[in-house]
Amino acid sequence: MNDIAPMKPPSRHHMAVMIWLAVFPTLTALQFLLGGLLRDAPIVLRTLVLATIAVPIVIYGLMPLLQRLRLRVLGRRVRRP
């Protein structure tokens, strides 16, 4: 008998927290690293550069890690009697 119950998709609240935990530090680090280089650039260009770098980092790097962490924290295994 299979004792692993499928995990529900994250709630809106969990997803919002995971996105914030991924986006805020990523943007902060990028601002720290690239702020001097982009200081004189127009705001639209700064935003374009930061978003172009941040989105792949968040989607392909941080969100999978946060999803796995969420599974560990909430516990994936459910014992059935």
Short mmCIF file of C-alpha atoms in Angstrom, two decimals, residues 2-80:
data_model
loop_
_atom_site.label_atom_id
_atom_site.label_comp_id
_atom_site.label_asym_id
_atom_site.label_seq_id
_atom_site.Cartn_x
_atom_site.Cartn_y
_atom_site.Cartn_z
CA ASN A 2 1.28 3.46 -0.86
CA ASP A 3 1.80 5.60 2.25
CA ILE A 4 2.67 8.82 0.42
CA ALA A 5 -0.25 11.18 0.00
CA PRO A 6 -0.06 13.67 -2.85
CA MET A 7 0.74 17.18 -1.71
CA LYS A 8 -1.76 19.88 -2.55
CA PRO A 9 -0.53 22.85 -4.56
CA PRO A 10 0.56 25.80 -2.42
CA SER A 11 -2.16 28.10 -1.19
CA ARG A 12 -2.15 31.69 -2.38
CA HIS A 13 -0.69 32.74 0.95
CA HIS A 14 2.14 30.19 0.81
CA MET A 15 2.90 31.17 -2.78
CA ALA A 16 2.96 34.87 -1.88
CA VAL A 17 5.41 34.23 0.97
CA MET A 18 7.64 32.03 -1.20
CA ILE A 19 7.71 34.63 -3.98
CA TRP A 20 8.53 37.39 -1.51
CA LEU A 21 11.30 35.26 0.04
CA ALA A 22 12.79 34.77 -3.42
CA VAL A 23 12.28 38.22 -4.96
CA PHE A 24 13.27 40.55 -2.12
CA PRO A 25 16.77 39.16 -1.45
CA THR A 26 17.41 38.73 -5.18
CA LEU A 27 16.56 42.35 -5.96
CA THR A 28 18.49 43.56 -2.92
CA ALA A 29 21.60 41.64 -3.98
CA LEU A 30 21.31 42.82 -7.58
CA GLN A 31 20.90 46.43 -6.46
CA PHE A 32 23.97 46.06 -4.28
CA LEU A 33 26.02 44.46 -7.07
CA LEU A 34 24.82 46.52 -10.03
CA GLY A 35 23.60 49.74 -8.41
CA GLY A 36 26.77 51.64 -9.21
CA LEU A 37 26.79 50.54 -12.84
CA LEU A 38 23.12 51.41 -13.34
CA ARG A 39 23.08 54.57 -11.25
CA ASP A 40 22.90 56.95 -14.22
CA ALA A 41 20.67 54.78 -16.40
CA PRO A 42 17.04 55.76 -16.90
CA ILE A 43 14.69 54.01 -14.48
CA VAL A 44 13.05 51.97 -17.25
CA LEU A 45 16.43 50.61 -18.37
CA ARG A 46 17.44 49.85 -14.74
CA THR A 47 14.17 48.03 -14.20
CA LEU A 48 14.57 46.09 -17.46
CA VAL A 49 18.10 44.99 -16.57
CA LEU A 50 17.20 43.99 -13.00
CA ALA A 51 14.05 42.12 -14.07
CA THR A 52 15.89 40.34 -16.88
CA ILE A 53 18.44 39.03 -14.39
CA ALA A 54 16.13 38.51 -11.40
CA VAL A 55 13.29 36.57 -13.03
CA PRO A 56 15.38 33.56 -14.16
CA ILE A 57 17.17 33.47 -10.80
CA VAL A 58 13.85 33.40 -8.97
CA ILE A 59 11.98 31.02 -11.29
CA TYR A 60 14.71 28.49 -12.06
CA GLY A 61 16.90 28.82 -8.98
CA LEU A 62 15.04 29.92 -5.88
CA MET A 63 11.44 28.80 -6.35
CA PRO A 64 12.34 25.09 -6.79
CA LEU A 65 14.42 25.29 -3.60
CA LEU A 66 11.57 26.97 -1.73
CA GLN A 67 9.10 24.38 -3.04
CA ARG A 68 11.29 21.55 -1.73
CA LEU A 69 11.69 23.36 1.59
CA ARG A 70 7.93 23.79 1.80
CA LEU A 71 7.45 20.06 1.25
CA ARG A 72 9.94 19.26 4.01
CA VAL A 73 8.40 21.73 6.44
CA LEU A 74 4.83 20.64 5.85
CA GLY A 75 5.76 16.97 5.67
CA ARG A 76 5.00 14.94 2.60
CA ARG A 77 4.48 11.55 4.16
CA VAL A 78 1.14 10.79 5.68
CA ARG A 79 0.87 7.49 7.55
CA ARG A 80 -2.32 5.61 7.01
#
